[in-house]
N, CA, C and O atoms as a Maestro MAE file, in Angstrom:
{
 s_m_m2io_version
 :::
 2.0.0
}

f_m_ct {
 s_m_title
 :::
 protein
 m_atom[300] {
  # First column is atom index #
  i_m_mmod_type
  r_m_x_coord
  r_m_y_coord
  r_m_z_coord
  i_m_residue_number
  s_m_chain_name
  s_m_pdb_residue_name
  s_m_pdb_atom_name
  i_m_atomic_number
  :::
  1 25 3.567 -13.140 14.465 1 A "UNK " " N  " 7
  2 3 2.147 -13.102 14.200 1 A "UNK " " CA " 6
  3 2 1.923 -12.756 12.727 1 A "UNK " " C  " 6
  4 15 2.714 -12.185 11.976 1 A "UNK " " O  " 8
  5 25 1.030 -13.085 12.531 2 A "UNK " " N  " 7
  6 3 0.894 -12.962 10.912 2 A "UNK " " CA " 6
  7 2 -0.402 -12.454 10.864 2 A "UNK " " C  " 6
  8 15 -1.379 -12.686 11.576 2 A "UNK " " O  " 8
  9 25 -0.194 -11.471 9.579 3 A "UNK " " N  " 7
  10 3 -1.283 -10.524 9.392 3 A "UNK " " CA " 6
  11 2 -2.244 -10.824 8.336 3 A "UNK " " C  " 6
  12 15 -1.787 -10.538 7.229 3 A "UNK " " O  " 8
  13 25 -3.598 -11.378 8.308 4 A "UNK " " N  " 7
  14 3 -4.119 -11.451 7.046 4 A "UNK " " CA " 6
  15 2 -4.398 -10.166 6.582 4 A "UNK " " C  " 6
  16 15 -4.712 -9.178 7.246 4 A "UNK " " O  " 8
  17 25 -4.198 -10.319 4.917 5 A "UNK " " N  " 7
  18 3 -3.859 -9.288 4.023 5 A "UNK " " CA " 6
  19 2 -4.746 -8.891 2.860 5 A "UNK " " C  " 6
  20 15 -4.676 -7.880 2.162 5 A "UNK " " O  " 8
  21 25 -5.703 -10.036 2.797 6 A "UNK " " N  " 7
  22 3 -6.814 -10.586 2.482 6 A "UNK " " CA " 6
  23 2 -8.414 -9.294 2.276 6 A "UNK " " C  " 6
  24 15 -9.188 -9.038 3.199 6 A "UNK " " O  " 8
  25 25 -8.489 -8.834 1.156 7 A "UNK " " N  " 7
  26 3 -9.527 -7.661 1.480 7 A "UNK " " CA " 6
  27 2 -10.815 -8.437 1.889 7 A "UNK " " C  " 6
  28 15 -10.907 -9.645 1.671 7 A "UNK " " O  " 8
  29 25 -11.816 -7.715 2.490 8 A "UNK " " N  " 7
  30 3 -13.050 -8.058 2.769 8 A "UNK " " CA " 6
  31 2 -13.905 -7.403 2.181 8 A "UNK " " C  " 6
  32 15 -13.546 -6.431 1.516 8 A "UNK " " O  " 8
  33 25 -15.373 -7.789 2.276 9 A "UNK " " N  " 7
  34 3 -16.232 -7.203 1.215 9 A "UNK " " CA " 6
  35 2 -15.834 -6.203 1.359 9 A "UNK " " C  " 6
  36 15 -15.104 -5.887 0.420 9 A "UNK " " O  " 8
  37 25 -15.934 -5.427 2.133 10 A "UNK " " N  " 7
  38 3 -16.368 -4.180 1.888 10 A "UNK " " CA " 6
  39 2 -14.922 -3.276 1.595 10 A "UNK " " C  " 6
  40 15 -14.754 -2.057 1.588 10 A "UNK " " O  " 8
  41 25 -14.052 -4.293 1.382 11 A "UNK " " N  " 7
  42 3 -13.256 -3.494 0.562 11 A "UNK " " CA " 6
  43 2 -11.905 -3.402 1.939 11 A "UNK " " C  " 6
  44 15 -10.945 -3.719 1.238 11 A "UNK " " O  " 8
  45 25 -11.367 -3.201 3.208 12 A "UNK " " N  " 7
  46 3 -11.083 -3.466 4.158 12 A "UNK " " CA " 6
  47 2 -9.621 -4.113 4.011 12 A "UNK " " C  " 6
  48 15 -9.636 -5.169 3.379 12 A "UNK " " O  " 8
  49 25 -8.585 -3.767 4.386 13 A "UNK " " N  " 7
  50 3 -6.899 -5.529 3.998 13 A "UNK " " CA " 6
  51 2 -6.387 -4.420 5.391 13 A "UNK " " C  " 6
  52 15 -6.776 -3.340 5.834 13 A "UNK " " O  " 8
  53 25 -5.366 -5.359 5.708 14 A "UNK " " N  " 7
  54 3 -4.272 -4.780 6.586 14 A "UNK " " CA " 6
  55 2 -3.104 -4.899 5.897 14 A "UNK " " C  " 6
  56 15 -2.579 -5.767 5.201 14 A "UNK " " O  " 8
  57 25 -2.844 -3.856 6.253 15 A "UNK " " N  " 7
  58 3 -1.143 -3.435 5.377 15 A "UNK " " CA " 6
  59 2 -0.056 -4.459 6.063 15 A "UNK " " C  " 6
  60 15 0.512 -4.316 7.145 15 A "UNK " " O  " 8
  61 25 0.063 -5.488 5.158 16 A "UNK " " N  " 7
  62 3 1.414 -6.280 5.662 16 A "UNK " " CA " 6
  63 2 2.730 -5.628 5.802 16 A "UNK " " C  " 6
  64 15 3.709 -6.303 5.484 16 A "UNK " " O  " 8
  65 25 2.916 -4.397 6.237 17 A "UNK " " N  " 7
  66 3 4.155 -3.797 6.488 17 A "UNK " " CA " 6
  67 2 3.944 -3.582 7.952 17 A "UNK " " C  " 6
  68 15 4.735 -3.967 8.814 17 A "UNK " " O  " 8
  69 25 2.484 -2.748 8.250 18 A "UNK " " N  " 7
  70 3 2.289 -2.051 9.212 18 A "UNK " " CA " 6
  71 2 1.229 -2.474 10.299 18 A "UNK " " C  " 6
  72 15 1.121 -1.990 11.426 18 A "UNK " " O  " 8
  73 25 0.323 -3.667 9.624 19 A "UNK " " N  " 7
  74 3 -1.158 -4.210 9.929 19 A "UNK " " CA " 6
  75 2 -2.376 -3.232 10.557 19 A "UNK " " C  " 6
  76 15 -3.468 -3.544 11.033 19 A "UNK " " O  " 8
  77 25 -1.686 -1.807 10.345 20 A "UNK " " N  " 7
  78 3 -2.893 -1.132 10.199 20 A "UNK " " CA " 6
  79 2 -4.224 -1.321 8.850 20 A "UNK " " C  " 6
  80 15 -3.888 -1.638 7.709 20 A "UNK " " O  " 8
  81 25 -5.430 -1.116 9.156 21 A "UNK " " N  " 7
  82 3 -6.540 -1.380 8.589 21 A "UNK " " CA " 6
  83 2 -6.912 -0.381 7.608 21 A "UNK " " C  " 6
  84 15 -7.069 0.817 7.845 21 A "UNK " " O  " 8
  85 25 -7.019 -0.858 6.686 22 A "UNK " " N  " 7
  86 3 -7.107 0.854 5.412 22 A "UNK " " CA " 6
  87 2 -8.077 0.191 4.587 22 A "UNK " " C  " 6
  88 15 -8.455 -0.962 4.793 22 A "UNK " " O  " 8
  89 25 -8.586 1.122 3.401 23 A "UNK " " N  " 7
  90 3 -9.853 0.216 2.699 23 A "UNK " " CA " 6
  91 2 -9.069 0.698 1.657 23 A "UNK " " C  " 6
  92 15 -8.440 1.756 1.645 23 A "UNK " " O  " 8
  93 25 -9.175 -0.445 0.469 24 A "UNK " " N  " 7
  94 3 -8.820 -0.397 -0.792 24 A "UNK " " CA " 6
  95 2 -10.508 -0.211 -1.744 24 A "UNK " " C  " 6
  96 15 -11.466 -0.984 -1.715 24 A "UNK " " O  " 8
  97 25 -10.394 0.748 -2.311 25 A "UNK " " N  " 7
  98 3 -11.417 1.108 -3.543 25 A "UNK " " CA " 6
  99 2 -11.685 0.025 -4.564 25 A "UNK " " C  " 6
  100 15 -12.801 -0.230 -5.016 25 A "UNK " " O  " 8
  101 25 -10.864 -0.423 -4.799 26 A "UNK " " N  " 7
  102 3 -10.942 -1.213 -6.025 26 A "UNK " " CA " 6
  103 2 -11.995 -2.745 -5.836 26 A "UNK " " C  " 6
  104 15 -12.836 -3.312 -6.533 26 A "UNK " " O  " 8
  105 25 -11.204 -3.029 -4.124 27 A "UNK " " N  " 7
  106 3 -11.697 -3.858 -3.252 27 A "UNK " " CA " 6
  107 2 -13.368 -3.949 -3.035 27 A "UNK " " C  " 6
  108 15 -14.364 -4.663 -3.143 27 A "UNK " " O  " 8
  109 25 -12.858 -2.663 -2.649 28 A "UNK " " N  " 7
  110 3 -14.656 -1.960 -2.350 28 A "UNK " " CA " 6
  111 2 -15.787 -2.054 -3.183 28 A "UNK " " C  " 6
  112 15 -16.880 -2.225 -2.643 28 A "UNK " " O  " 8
  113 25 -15.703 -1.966 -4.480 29 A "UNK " " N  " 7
  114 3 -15.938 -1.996 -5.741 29 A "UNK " " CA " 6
  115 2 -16.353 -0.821 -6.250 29 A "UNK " " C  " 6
  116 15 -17.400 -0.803 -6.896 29 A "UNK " " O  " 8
  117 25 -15.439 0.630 -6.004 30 A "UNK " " N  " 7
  118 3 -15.495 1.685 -6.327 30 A "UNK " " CA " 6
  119 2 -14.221 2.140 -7.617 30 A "UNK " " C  " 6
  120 15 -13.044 1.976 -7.297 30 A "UNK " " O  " 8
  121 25 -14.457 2.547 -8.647 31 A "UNK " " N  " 7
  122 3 -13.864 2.813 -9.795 31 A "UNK " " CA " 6
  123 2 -12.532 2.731 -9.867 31 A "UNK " " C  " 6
  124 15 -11.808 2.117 -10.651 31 A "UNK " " O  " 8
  125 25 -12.186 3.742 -8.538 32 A "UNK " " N  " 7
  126 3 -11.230 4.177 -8.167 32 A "UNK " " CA " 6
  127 2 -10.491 3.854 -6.583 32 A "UNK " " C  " 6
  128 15 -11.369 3.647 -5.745 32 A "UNK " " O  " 8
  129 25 -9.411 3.791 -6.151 33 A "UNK " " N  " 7
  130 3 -8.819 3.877 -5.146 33 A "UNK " " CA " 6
  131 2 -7.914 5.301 -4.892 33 A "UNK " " C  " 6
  132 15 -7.581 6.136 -5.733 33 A "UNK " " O  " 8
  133 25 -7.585 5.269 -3.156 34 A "UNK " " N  " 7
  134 3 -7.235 6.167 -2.755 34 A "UNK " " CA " 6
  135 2 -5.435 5.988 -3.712 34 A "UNK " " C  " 6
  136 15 -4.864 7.012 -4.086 34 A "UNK " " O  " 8
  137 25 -5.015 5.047 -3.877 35 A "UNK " " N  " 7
  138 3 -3.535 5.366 -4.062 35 A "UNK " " CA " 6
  139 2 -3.347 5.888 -5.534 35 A "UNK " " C  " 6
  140 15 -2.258 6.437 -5.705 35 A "UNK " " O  " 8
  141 25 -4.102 5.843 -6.543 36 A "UNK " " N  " 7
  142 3 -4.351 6.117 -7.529 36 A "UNK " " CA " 6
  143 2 -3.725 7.906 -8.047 36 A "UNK " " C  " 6
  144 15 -3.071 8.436 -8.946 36 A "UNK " " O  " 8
  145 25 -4.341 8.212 -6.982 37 A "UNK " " N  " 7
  146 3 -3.696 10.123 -6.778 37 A "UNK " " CA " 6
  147 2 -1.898 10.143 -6.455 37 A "UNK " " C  " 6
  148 15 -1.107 11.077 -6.592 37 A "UNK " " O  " 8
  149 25 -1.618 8.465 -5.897 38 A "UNK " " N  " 7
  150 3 0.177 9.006 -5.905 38 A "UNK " " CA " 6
  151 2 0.721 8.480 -6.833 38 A "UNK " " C  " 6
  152 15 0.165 7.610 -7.504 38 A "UNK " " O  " 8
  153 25 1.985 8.932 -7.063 39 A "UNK " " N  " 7
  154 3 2.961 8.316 -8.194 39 A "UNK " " CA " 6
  155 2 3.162 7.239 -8.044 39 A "UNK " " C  " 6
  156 15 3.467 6.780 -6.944 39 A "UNK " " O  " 8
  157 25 3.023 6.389 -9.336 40 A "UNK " " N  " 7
  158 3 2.871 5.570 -10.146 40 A "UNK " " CA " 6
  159 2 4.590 4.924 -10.618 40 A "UNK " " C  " 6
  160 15 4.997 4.578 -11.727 40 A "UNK " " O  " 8
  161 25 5.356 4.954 -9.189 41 A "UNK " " N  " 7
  162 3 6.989 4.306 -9.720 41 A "UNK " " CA " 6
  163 2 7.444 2.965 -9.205 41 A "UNK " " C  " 6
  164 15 8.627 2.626 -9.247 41 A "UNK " " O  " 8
  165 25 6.480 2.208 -8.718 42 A "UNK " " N  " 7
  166 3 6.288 1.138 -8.219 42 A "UNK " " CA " 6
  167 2 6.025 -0.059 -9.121 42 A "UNK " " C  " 6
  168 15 4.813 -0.241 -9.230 42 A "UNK " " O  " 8
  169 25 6.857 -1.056 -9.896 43 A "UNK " " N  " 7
  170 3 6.280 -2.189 -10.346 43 A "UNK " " CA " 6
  171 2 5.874 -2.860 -10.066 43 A "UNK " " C  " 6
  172 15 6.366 -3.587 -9.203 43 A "UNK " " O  " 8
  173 25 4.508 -3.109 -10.694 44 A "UNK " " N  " 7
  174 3 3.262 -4.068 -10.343 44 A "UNK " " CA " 6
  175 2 3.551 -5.588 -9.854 44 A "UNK " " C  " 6
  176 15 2.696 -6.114 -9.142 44 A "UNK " " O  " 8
  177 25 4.769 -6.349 -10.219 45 A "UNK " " N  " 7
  178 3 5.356 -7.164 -9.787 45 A "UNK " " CA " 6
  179 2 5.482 -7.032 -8.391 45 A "UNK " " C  " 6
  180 15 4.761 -7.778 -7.728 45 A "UNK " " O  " 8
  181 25 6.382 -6.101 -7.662 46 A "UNK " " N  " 7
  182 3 6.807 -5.847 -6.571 46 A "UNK " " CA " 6
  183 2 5.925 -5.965 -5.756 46 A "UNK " " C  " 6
  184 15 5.813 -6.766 -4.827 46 A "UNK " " O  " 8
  185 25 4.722 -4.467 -6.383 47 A "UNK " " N  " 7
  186 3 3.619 -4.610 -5.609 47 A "UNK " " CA " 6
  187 2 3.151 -5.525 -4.943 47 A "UNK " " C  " 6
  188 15 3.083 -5.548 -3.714 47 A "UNK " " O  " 8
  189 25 2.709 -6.541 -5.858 48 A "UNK " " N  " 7
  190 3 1.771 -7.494 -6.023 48 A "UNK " " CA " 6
  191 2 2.744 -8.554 -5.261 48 A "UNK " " C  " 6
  192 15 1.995 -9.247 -4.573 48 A "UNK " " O  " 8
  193 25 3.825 -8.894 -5.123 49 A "UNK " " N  " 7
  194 3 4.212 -9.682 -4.260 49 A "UNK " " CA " 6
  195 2 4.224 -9.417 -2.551 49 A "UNK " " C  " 6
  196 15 4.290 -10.342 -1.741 49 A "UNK " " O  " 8
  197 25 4.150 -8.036 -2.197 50 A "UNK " " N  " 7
  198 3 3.585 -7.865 -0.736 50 A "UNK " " CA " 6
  199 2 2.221 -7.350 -0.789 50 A "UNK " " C  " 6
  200 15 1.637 -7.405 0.293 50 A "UNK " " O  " 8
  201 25 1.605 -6.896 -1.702 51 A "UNK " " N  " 7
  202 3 0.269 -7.033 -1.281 51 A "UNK " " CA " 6
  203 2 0.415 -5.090 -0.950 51 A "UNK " " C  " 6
  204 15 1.396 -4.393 -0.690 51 A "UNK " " O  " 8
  205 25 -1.032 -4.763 -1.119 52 A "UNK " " N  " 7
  206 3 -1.329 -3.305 -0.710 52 A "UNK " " CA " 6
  207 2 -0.949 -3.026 0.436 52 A "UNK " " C  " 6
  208 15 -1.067 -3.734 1.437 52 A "UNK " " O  " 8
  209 25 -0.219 -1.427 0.310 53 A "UNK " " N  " 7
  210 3 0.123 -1.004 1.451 53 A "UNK " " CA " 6
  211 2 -0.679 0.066 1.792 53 A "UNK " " C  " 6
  212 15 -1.329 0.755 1.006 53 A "UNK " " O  " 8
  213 25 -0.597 0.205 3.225 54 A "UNK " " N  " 7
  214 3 -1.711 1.336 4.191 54 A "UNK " " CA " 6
  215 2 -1.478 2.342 3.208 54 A "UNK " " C  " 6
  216 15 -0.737 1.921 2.319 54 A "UNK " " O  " 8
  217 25 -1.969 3.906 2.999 55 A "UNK " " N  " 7
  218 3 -1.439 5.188 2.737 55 A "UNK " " CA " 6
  219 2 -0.033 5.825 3.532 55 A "UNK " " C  " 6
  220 15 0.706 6.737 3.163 55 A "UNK " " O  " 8
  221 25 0.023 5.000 4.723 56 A "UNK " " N  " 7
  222 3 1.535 5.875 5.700 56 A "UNK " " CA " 6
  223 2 2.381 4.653 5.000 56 A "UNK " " C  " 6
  224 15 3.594 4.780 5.164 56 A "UNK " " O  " 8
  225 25 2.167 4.036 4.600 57 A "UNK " " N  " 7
  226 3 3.399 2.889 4.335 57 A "UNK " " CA " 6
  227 2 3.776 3.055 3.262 57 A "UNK " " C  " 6
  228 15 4.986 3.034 3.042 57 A "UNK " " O  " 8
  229 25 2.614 3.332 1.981 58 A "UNK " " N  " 7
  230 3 2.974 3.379 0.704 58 A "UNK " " CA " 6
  231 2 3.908 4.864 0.388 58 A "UNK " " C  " 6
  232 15 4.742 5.035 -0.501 58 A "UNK " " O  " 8
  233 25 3.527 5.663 1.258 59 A "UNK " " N  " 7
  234 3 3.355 7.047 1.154 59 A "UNK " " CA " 6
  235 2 5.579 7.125 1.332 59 A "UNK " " C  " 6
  236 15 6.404 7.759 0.674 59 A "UNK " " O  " 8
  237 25 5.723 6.270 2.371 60 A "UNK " " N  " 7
  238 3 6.929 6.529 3.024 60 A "UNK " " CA " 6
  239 2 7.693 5.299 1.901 60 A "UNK " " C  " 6
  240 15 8.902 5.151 2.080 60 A "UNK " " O  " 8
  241 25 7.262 4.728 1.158 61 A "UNK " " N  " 7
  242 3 7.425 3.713 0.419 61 A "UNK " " CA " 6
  243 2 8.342 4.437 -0.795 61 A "UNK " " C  " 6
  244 15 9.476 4.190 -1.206 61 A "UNK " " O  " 8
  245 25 7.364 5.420 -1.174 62 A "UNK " " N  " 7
  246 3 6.887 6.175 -2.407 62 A "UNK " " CA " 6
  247 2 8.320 7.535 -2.367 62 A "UNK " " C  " 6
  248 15 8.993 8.032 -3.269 62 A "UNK " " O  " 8
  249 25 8.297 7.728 -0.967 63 A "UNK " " N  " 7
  250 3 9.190 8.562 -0.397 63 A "UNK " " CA " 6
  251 2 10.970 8.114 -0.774 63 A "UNK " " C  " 6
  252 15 11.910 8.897 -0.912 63 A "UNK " " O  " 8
  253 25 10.978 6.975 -0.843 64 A "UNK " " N  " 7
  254 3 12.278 6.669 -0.231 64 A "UNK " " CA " 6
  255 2 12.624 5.596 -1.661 64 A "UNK " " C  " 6
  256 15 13.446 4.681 -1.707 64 A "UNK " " O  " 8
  257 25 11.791 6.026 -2.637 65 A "UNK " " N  " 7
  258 3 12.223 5.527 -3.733 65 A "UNK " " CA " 6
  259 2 12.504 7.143 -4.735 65 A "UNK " " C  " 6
  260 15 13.273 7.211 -5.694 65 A "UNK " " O  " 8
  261 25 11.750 8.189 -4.248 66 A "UNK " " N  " 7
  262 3 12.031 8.946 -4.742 66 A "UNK " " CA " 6
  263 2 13.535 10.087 -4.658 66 A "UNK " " C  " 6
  264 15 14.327 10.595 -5.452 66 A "UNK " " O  " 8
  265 25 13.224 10.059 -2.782 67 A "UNK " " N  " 7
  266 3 14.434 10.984 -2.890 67 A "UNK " " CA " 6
  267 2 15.107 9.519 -1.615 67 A "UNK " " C  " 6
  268 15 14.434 9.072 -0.686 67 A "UNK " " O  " 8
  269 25 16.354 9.129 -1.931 68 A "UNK " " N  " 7
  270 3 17.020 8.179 -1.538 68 A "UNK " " CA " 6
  271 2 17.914 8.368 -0.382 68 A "UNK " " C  " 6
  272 15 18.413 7.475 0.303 68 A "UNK " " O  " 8
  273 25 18.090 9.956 -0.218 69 A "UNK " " N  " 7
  274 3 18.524 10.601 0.787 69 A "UNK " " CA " 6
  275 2 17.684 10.705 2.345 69 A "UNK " " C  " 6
  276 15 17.952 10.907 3.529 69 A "UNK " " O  " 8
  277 25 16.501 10.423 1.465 70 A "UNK " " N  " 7
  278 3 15.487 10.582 2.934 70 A "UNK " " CA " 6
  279 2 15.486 9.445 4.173 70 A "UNK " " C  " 6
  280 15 15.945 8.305 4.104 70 A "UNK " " O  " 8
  281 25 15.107 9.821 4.846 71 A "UNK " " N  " 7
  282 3 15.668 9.082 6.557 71 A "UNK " " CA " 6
  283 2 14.547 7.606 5.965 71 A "UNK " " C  " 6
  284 15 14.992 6.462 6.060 71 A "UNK " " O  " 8
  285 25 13.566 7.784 5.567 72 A "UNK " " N  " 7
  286 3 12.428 6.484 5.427 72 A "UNK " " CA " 6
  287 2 13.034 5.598 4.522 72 A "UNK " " C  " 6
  288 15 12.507 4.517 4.259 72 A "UNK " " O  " 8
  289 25 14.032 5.938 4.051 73 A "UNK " " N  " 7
  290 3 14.944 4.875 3.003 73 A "UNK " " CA " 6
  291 2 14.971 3.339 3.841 73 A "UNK " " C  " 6
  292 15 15.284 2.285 3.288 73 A "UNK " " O  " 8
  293 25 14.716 3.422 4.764 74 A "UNK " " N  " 7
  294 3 14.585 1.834 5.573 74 A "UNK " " CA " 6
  295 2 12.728 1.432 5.247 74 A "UNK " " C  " 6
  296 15 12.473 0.228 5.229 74 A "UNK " " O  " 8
  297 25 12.035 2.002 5.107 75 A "UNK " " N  " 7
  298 3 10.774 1.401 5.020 75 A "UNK " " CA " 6
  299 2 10.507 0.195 5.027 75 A "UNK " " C  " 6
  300 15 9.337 -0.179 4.941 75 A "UNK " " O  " 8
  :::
 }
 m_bond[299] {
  # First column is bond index #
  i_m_from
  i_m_to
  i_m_order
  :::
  1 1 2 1
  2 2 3 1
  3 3 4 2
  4 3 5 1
  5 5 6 1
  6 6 7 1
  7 7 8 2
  8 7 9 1
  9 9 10 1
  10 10 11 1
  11 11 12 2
  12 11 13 1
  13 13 14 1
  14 14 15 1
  15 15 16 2
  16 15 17 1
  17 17 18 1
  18 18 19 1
  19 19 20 2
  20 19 21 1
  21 21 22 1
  22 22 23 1
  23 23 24 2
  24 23 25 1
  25 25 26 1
  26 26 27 1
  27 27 28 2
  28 27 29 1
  29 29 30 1
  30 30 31 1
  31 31 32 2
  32 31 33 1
  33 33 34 1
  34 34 35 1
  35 35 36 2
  36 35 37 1
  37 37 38 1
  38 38 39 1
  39 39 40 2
  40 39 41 1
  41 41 42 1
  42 42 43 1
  43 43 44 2
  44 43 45 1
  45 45 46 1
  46 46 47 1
  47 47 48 2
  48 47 49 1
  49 49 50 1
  50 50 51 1
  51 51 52 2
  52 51 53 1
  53 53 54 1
  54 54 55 1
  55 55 56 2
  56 55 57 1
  57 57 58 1
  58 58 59 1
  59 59 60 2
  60 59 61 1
  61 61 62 1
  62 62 63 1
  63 63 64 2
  64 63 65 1
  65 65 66 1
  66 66 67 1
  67 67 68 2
  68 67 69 1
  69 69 70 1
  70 70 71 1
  71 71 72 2
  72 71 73 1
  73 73 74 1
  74 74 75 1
  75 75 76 2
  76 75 77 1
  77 77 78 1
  78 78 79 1
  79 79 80 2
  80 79 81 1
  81 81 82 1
  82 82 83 1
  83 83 84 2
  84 83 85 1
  85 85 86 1
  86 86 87 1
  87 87 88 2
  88 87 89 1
  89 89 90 1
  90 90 91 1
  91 91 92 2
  92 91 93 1
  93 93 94 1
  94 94 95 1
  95 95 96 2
  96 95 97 1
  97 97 98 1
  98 98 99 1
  99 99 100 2
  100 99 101 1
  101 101 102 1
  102 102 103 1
  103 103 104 2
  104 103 105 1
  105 105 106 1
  106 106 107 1
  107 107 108 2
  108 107 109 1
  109 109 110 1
  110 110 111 1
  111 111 112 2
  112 111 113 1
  113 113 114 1
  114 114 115 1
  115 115 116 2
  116 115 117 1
  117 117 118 1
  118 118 119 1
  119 119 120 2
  120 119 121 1
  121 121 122 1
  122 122 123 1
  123 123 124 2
  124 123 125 1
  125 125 126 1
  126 126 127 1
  127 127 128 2
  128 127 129 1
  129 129 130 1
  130 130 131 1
  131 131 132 2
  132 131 133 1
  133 133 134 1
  134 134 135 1
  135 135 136 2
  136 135 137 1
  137 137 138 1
  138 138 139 1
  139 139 140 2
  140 139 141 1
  141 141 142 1
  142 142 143 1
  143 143 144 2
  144 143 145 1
  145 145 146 1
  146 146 147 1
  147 147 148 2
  148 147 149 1
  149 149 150 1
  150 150 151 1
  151 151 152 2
  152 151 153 1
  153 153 154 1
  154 154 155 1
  155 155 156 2
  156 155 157 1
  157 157 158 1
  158 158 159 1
  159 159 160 2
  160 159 161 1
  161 161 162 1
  162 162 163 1
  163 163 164 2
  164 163 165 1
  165 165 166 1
  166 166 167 1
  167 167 168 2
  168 167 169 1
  169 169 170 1
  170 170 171 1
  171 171 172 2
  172 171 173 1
  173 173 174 1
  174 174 175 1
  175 175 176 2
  176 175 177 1
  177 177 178 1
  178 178 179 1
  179 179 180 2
  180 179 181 1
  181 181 182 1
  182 182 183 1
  183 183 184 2
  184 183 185 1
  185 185 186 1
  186 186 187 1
  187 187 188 2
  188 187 189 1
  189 189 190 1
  190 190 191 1
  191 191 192 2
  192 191 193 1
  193 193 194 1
  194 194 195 1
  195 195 196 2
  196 195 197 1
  197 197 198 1
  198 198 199 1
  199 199 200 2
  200 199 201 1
  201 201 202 1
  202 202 203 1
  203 203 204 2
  204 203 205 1
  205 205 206 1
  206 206 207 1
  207 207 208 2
  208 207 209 1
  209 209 210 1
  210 210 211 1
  211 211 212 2
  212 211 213 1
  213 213 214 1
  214 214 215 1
  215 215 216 2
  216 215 217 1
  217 217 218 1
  218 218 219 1
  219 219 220 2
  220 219 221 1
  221 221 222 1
  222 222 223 1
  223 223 224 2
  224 223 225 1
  225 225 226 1
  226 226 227 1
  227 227 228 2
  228 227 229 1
  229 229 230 1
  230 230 231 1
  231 231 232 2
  232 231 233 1
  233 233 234 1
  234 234 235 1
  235 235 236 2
  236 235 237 1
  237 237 238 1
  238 238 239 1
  239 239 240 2
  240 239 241 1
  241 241 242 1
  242 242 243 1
  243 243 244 2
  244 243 245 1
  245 245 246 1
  246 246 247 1
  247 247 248 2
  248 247 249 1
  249 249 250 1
  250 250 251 1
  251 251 252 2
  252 251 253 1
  253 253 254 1
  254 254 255 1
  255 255 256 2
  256 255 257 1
  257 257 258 1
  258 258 259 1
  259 259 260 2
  260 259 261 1
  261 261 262 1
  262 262 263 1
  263 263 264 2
  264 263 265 1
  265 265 266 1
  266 266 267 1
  267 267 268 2
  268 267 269 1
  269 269 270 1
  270 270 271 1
  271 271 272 2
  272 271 273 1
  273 273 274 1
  274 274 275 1
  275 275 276 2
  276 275 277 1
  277 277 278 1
  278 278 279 1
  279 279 280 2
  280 279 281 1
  281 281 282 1
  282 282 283 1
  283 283 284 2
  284 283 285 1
  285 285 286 1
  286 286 287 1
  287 287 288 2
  288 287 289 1
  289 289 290 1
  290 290 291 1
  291 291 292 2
  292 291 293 1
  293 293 294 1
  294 294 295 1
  295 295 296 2
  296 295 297 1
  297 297 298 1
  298 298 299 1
  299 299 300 2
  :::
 }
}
């Protein structure tokens, strides 16, 4: 099944990792977004080739690039 990934007005995508429903800020047309507050070790390339992830996806994403030891290293 395939997940559209696609924001909606109101700002709205499903996380193509997880297809839970999260709202992107930027989307929204608010200044700012929620991921903005985490670290910033992710290239925009990468990013941008799967598309925004939920907060539990990015979060465990974010996790398992940092400490490599951690169990979410499969994300």
């Amino acid at each position: 099944m395939s997940v559209n990934t696609a924001p909606s007005q109101n700002g709205q995508r499903a996380c193509p990792r997880c297809g839970q429903v999260f709202t992107c800020g930027l989307s929204a047309g608010l200044e700012r977004c929620w991921c903005f507050d985490l670290p910033n070790i992710i290239p925009v390339e990468s990013a941008s080739r799967e598309g925004c992830l939920c907060p539990t996806c990015l979060g465990k994403l974010i996790d398992s690039l940092t400490n490599p030891q951690s169990n979410e290293a499969s994300v």
